[in-house]
Amino acid sequence: METLRELAGRYGALAWRRRWLAVAAAWLVCLAGWFGVATLPNKYEANARVYIDADAVLTPLLKGIAVESSLQDELDLLQHMLLSRPNLERIIAKTDLQLDATTPIETERMVASLADKIKVVAQTRNIFSITYRNTSRQLASDVVQAMLASFIENKAGDNRDEIDRASTFIDSQISIYEQQLRAAENRRAAFRKKYIELLPGDSGVNQLEMARTQVRTLNGELADAQGRRTLLATQLATTQATLGGDGAPGDPHAQLRLAEDKLRELKQVYTDAYPEVMTQQHLVDTLRTAPSVPAGDSAGGMRATSNPVYEQFRLRLLETDSQIESLKRQIADAKTQQDRLEGIAKGVPELEAQYTNLNRDYEVVRRNYDELVSRREGMRISDAAQKKASNIKLVIIDPPSVPRVPVAPNRSLLAIGVMLAGLGAGAGVVAGLIALDQSFHSLIELRAMGLPVIGSVSLATIAPTLLERIRQLALFGGAVVLLLLALGGVLMHFAQPI
Amino acid sequence: MDAVAPPDPVPVSRQPLVRPAPRTIADLAQAGLIIEDEGRTRLGDEFRICASRLHSTIKASILSGERNGNTLLVTSTKPAEGKSFSALNLAAALAQTAQRPVVLVDADLKPGSISELLGLKRQPGLFDMVADASVRPSELVVATPLPGLSVIPIGVPALQQDLDHRRRPLVEVVDALSAALSDCTLVLDTGPLLSTSDPSVLAPSVAQIVMIVESGRTQKPELEAAMDLIRGNAKVMLMLNKVAGRQRSSFGAYSYYGDYYARPNAPPPAPPSSLSKSQN
């Protein structure tokens, strides 16, 4: 069996035999690659930095109404606005790019490639760098310049449109909410009207409670009236319907006595000059002188006359009776009312729930409506403010500039890469040839053919001397070193300022 | 080489047997003979081993009465794989090891074949037999300084119009050779199988074929394709040629040979018994 060392030795020998093929492949790849690198066109990079107030540009007044967009979304949107199709078409039309885009298809391609090549990168939230590469310095600069210009041009008009759009939106929302609000109001009013007695009104008094109290009050009054009537009836029974001669209430003597008694009482308190005393004195005097007159009447007074007290009692009784009747009727009325209310009152919890619902709906609609109205007002104000201060939104920090040194291609790096690729190609060619090789290297392999083998014979040439080996190695090494030297030359050539 | 300068080939082909030939071993060495080279005894030993194994095969063929049992064809897949070199050295080694004389027959038309190397380019040879049935093989044999080794050159291919009526197939020529030189071993050196038609034409008429395989160059698919071109019952044997470096499984991978080569004048040591076993 072959050991690993033998195997390595064999493949080494195979590779060594093909070394010049490897060198040739490496040189071929390197020369072609270096030529290719040398002929690559230079690329210049134009760069500008602008300050863009993303909030002002993107969220004119809708903020808060819709879901708040994230910062990343805003930046994406802004980039798309900058690289929008109309924008790019304007850029093409303004610059020399239009020379390459004469047909619609070419324009289409140009727009697509521009959108791809112009890089808008957010450095901070509001500062953007705009970068574009082209083989022509002038064109690179022009494109970035045109881009900025067209963006600035557009900005005012765009904003106006957006405000109008926002305003229209809010107006339409307001009218919708207005209708809803009206409907809710109507529903609530109808409900209130229907169940007004049961709902806790503005006064806060329940109608049913009021009805019950009224019934109770009326009942009390009725009882009072009936008691009074009983009392009056007994009084009436004990009172004489007619009056006799004596002891009649109209007896002048009795009046005189009464008056004299009163006069005495007054004189104990007051002097004679006190007006009341004087009036009383006058009354007594009048009465003293009077008996002659009433004496004439006393003869007639002896007849039976109707008793005034009795008459009064009767009158009072009648009054009380009619009062009782009236109270009874009122109680009946109040009862009916109470019964009706009690009938309705069983459904009160549901009604209250319904009423709460109606109220809530109404409240919600009204709140939104109020909000919208106030926003519209706010918009009017900020719109007015914006008209005055719209130029703050886009400020060019660094105007477009193009360094004299091209940014691409990195020729030195490419040249080194080409050389590595060349060496790889050389090794690859040899490795591929060895891998494809199906020759025989030992008797064991030959015997595997299945035929008798008579033996092996060594290479007839004399083994190379040490000097010869060194010479071969030096030749091969020289070829490789020459490649490295060539790379050095190529690098120096590329390093020169162009 | 300068000794061989026949003025005109066609008349010479009718000349008696005495003819110019390689006169010294050095002439043979110039043609590629190395088994007598003192400095490269290892190669000689390798050829001798191959020859001894060939010899036993040939002997068996003769004893079993096979057709042309004493013939051996040397060929390969492609040119420049060492056919002529191997044929010359194998023939020389056979002549040394076997008790039978060996005749090396040059059947390769290409420039630089054995005949040319030995300075026998213009000598009558094999193709004279093709052109003229009356030519006897023994007339063509050229002796060499090496005992037991003779050569039949390629001869001069006759012009086409001369051949038409007398031409006979190459196979018949081989039969005639084998019959006429039945006490010799015939080694036919031919062109590559994949380039010329001669080897595949000759193959059915010989008893042994040695296919030279160049180490690290002959590809396996080529060898298989060449095998497909061989018809007949000949025993096909392979020989690995131009083996670079030392291989354990090949002959001579033993350190004392290194020592021996370091002292070229030292007597050759007896081959170890294990060696012959490993070669079986």
Tab-separated table of N, CA and C in Angstrom, chain A residues 1-3 6 14 17-18 436-444 446-462, chain B residues 40 42-43 46-47 50 53-54 85 210 213 215-221 223-224 227 236-243 247-250:
chain	number	residue	atom	x	y	z
A	1	MET	N	0.830	-1.208	0.000
A	1	MET	CA	0.000	0.000	0.000
A	1	MET	C	0.860	1.251	0.000
A	2	GLU	N	0.355	2.259	-0.643
A	2	GLU	CA	1.103	3.508	-0.690
A	2	GLU	C	0.851	4.286	0.586
A	3	THR	N	1.879	4.866	1.106
A	3	THR	CA	1.683	5.723	2.262
A	3	THR	C	1.286	7.106	1.765
A	6	GLU	N	4.111	8.907	0.068
A	6	GLU	CA	4.353	8.519	-1.320
A	6	GLU	C	3.348	9.190	-2.243
A	14	LEU	N	3.896	15.045	-10.215
A	14	LEU	CA	2.979	15.334	-11.316
A	14	LEU	C	2.814	16.836	-11.502
A	17	ARG	N	5.892	18.464	-12.934
A	17	ARG	CA	6.041	18.254	-14.365
A	17	ARG	C	5.214	19.274	-15.154
A	18	ARG	N	4.102	19.746	-14.533
A	18	ARG	CA	3.215	20.677	-15.252
A	18	ARG	C	3.409	22.117	-14.786
A	436	LEU	N	-7.810	14.998	-13.391
A	436	LEU	CA	-8.309	14.294	-14.570
A	436	LEU	C	-7.376	13.166	-15.000
A	437	ASP	N	-6.168	13.218	-14.448
A	437	ASP	CA	-5.169	12.253	-14.886
A	437	ASP	C	-5.563	10.842	-14.477
A	438	GLN	N	-5.450	9.915	-15.432
A	438	GLN	CA	-5.773	8.526	-15.118
A	438	GLN	C	-4.611	7.612	-15.453
A	439	SER	N	-3.426	8.190	-15.363
A	439	SER	CA	-2.272	7.380	-15.752
A	439	SER	C	-1.889	6.419	-14.616
A	440	PHE	N	-0.918	5.572	-14.951
A	440	PHE	CA	-0.493	4.558	-13.986
A	440	PHE	C	0.798	5.010	-13.342
A	441	HIS	N	0.902	4.767	-12.079
A	441	HIS	CA	2.107	5.212	-11.382
A	441	HIS	C	2.821	4.073	-10.707
A	442	SER	N	2.173	2.952	-10.564
A	442	SER	CA	2.845	1.859	-9.875
A	442	SER	C	2.347	0.547	-10.460
A	443	LEU	N	3.091	-0.451	-10.154
A	443	LEU	CA	2.719	-1.772	-10.647
A	443	LEU	C	1.365	-2.193	-10.092
A	444	ILE	N	1.082	-1.746	-8.873
A	444	ILE	CA	-0.192	-2.129	-8.258
A	444	ILE	C	-1.339	-1.624	-9.113
A	446	LEU	N	-1.205	-0.892	-12.229
A	446	LEU	CA	-1.197	-1.561	-13.529
A	446	LEU	C	-1.801	-2.961	-13.414
A	447	ARG	N	-1.515	-3.627	-12.319
A	447	ARG	CA	-2.050	-4.984	-12.137
A	447	ARG	C	-3.565	-4.951	-12.035
A	448	ALA	N	-4.089	-3.793	-11.588
A	448	ALA	CA	-5.545	-3.693	-11.470
A	448	ALA	C	-6.234	-3.806	-12.824
A	449	MET	N	-5.472	-3.694	-13.900
A	449	MET	CA	-6.051	-3.856	-15.233
A	449	MET	C	-6.465	-5.299	-15.492
A	450	GLY	N	-5.938	-6.198	-14.707
A	450	GLY	CA	-6.346	-7.592	-14.851
A	450	GLY	C	-5.497	-8.390	-15.826
A	451	LEU	N	-4.401	-7.797	-16.307
A	451	LEU	CA	-3.525	-8.511	-17.241
A	451	LEU	C	-2.206	-8.819	-16.549
A	452	PRO	N	-1.524	-9.840	-17.019
A	452	PRO	CA	-0.219	-10.121	-16.416
A	452	PRO	C	0.738	-8.959	-16.648
A	453	VAL	N	1.558	-8.699	-15.658
A	453	VAL	CA	2.512	-7.596	-15.748
A	453	VAL	C	3.893	-8.192	-15.621
A	454	ILE	N	4.737	-7.846	-16.554
A	454	ILE	CA	6.056	-8.472	-16.500
A	454	ILE	C	7.036	-7.649	-15.686
A	455	GLY	N	6.726	-6.433	-15.374
A	455	GLY	CA	7.628	-5.679	-14.520
A	455	GLY	C	7.609	-4.206	-14.853
A	456	SER	N	8.504	-3.497	-14.187
A	456	SER	CA	8.566	-2.069	-14.446
A	456	SER	C	10.006	-1.681	-14.703
A	457	VAL	N	10.150	-0.623	-15.456
A	457	VAL	CA	11.484	-0.149	-15.798
A	457	VAL	C	11.568	1.321	-15.423
A	458	SER	N	12.671	1.686	-14.786
A	458	SER	CA	12.801	3.079	-14.340
A	458	SER	C	13.032	4.004	-15.520
A	459	LEU	N	12.930	5.263	-15.221
A	459	LEU	CA	13.208	6.284	-16.215
A	459	LEU	C	14.661	6.164	-16.630
A	460	ALA	N	14.884	6.138	-17.939
A	460	ALA	CA	16.228	5.843	-18.407
A	460	ALA	C	17.169	7.024	-18.285
A	461	THR	N	16.615	8.216	-18.184
A	461	THR	CA	17.501	9.381	-18.106
A	461	THR	C	18.203	9.392	-16.761
A	462	ILE	N	19.363	9.980	-16.785
A	462	ILE	CA	20.131	10.076	-15.551
A	462	ILE	C	19.430	11.065	-14.634
B	40	ARG	N	24.310	2.124	-15.095
B	40	ARG	CA	22.883	2.010	-14.848
B	40	ARG	C	22.466	0.547	-14.750
B	42	ARG	N	20.839	-0.781	-12.510
B	42	ARG	CA	19.495	-0.983	-11.990
B	42	ARG	C	18.502	-1.177	-13.133
B	43	LEU	N	18.600	-0.313	-14.151
B	43	LEU	CA	17.730	-0.457	-15.309
B	43	LEU	C	17.928	-1.816	-15.967
B	46	GLU	N	16.283	-4.465	-14.071
B	46	GLU	CA	14.836	-4.429	-14.262
B	46	GLU	C	14.461	-5.093	-15.580
B	47	PHE	N	15.222	-4.792	-16.627
B	47	PHE	CA	14.938	-5.416	-17.921
B	47	PHE	C	15.173	-6.915	-17.866
B	50	CYS	N	12.222	-8.561	-16.308
B	50	CYS	CA	11.125	-8.620	-17.272
B	50	CYS	C	11.395	-9.722	-18.292
B	53	ARG	N	10.835	-13.302	-17.102
B	53	ARG	CA	9.430	-13.679	-17.028
B	53	ARG	C	8.883	-13.888	-18.441
B	54	LEU	N	9.336	-13.044	-19.371
B	54	LEU	CA	8.920	-13.221	-20.758
B	54	LEU	C	9.396	-14.576	-21.286
B	85	PHE	N	12.967	1.418	-27.484
B	85	PHE	CA	13.919	1.300	-26.390
B	85	PHE	C	13.685	0.001	-25.624
B	210	VAL	N	3.690	-7.625	-25.704
B	210	VAL	CA	4.043	-6.803	-24.539
B	210	VAL	C	3.580	-5.381	-24.812
B	213	VAL	N	3.548	0.553	-21.065
B	213	VAL	CA	2.733	1.600	-20.438
B	213	VAL	C	3.678	2.617	-19.829
B	215	SER	N	4.692	5.301	-17.386
B	215	SER	CA	4.240	5.720	-16.058
B	215	SER	C	3.906	7.207	-16.065
B	216	GLY	N	2.750	7.538	-15.538
B	216	GLY	CA	2.350	8.944	-15.399
B	216	GLY	C	1.907	9.573	-16.703
B	217	ARG	N	1.856	8.806	-17.805
B	217	ARG	CA	1.446	9.440	-19.051
B	217	ARG	C	0.329	8.658	-19.736
B	218	THR	N	0.546	7.380	-19.913
B	218	THR	CA	-0.482	6.581	-20.567
B	218	THR	C	-1.745	6.589	-19.698
B	219	GLN	N	-2.841	6.951	-20.311
B	219	GLN	CA	-4.091	7.044	-19.549
B	219	GLN	C	-4.835	5.707	-19.600
B	220	LYS	N	-5.533	5.438	-18.571
B	220	LYS	CA	-6.240	4.168	-18.471
B	220	LYS	C	-7.229	3.962	-19.618
B	221	PRO	N	-8.038	4.974	-19.973
B	221	PRO	CA	-8.970	4.781	-21.089
B	221	PRO	C	-8.243	4.478	-22.398
B	223	LEU	N	-5.393	2.912	-22.680
B	223	LEU	CA	-4.931	1.530	-22.606
B	223	LEU	C	-6.082	0.575	-22.923
B	224	GLU	N	-7.242	0.874	-22.369
B	224	GLU	CA	-8.396	0.005	-22.620
B	224	GLU	C	-8.775	0.028	-24.096
B	227	MET	N	-6.423	-2.080	-25.972
B	227	MET	CA	-6.705	-3.500	-25.751
B	227	MET	C	-7.807	-3.998	-26.694
B	236	VAL	N	-1.355	-11.164	-23.717
B	236	VAL	CA	-1.009	-9.745	-23.594
B	236	VAL	C	-0.413	-9.512	-22.214
B	237	MET	N	0.752	-8.914	-22.196
B	237	MET	CA	1.390	-8.585	-20.916
B	237	MET	C	1.689	-7.083	-20.898
B	238	LEU	N	1.718	-6.552	-19.697
B	238	LEU	CA	1.965	-5.115	-19.561
B	238	LEU	C	3.342	-4.894	-18.970
B	239	MET	N	3.945	-3.782	-19.386
B	239	MET	CA	5.209	-3.405	-18.763
B	239	MET	C	5.168	-1.902	-18.476
B	240	LEU	N	5.448	-1.566	-17.227
B	240	LEU	CA	5.430	-0.155	-16.834
B	240	LEU	C	6.791	0.443	-17.121
B	241	ASN	N	6.788	1.519	-17.870
B	241	ASN	CA	8.049	2.112	-18.312
B	241	ASN	C	8.213	3.518	-17.733
B	242	LYS	N	9.427	3.957	-17.716
B	242	LYS	CA	9.749	5.331	-17.285
B	242	LYS	C	9.216	5.649	-15.886
B	243	VAL	N	9.413	4.684	-14.992
B	243	VAL	CA	8.953	4.942	-13.625
B	243	VAL	C	9.920	5.927	-12.975
B	247	GLN	N	9.888	3.393	-5.969
B	247	GLN	CA	8.630	2.914	-5.406
B	247	GLN	C	8.894	1.601	-4.712
B	248	ARG	N	8.221	1.466	-3.606
B	248	ARG	CA	8.461	0.277	-2.814
B	248	ARG	C	8.053	-0.974	-3.593
B	249	SER	N	6.964	-0.820	-4.348
B	249	SER	CA	6.449	-1.996	-5.013
B	249	SER	C	7.186	-2.279	-6.321
B	250	SER	N	8.021	-1.336	-6.736
B	250	SER	CA	8.759	-1.594	-7.971
B	250	SER	C	10.111	-2.199	-7.639
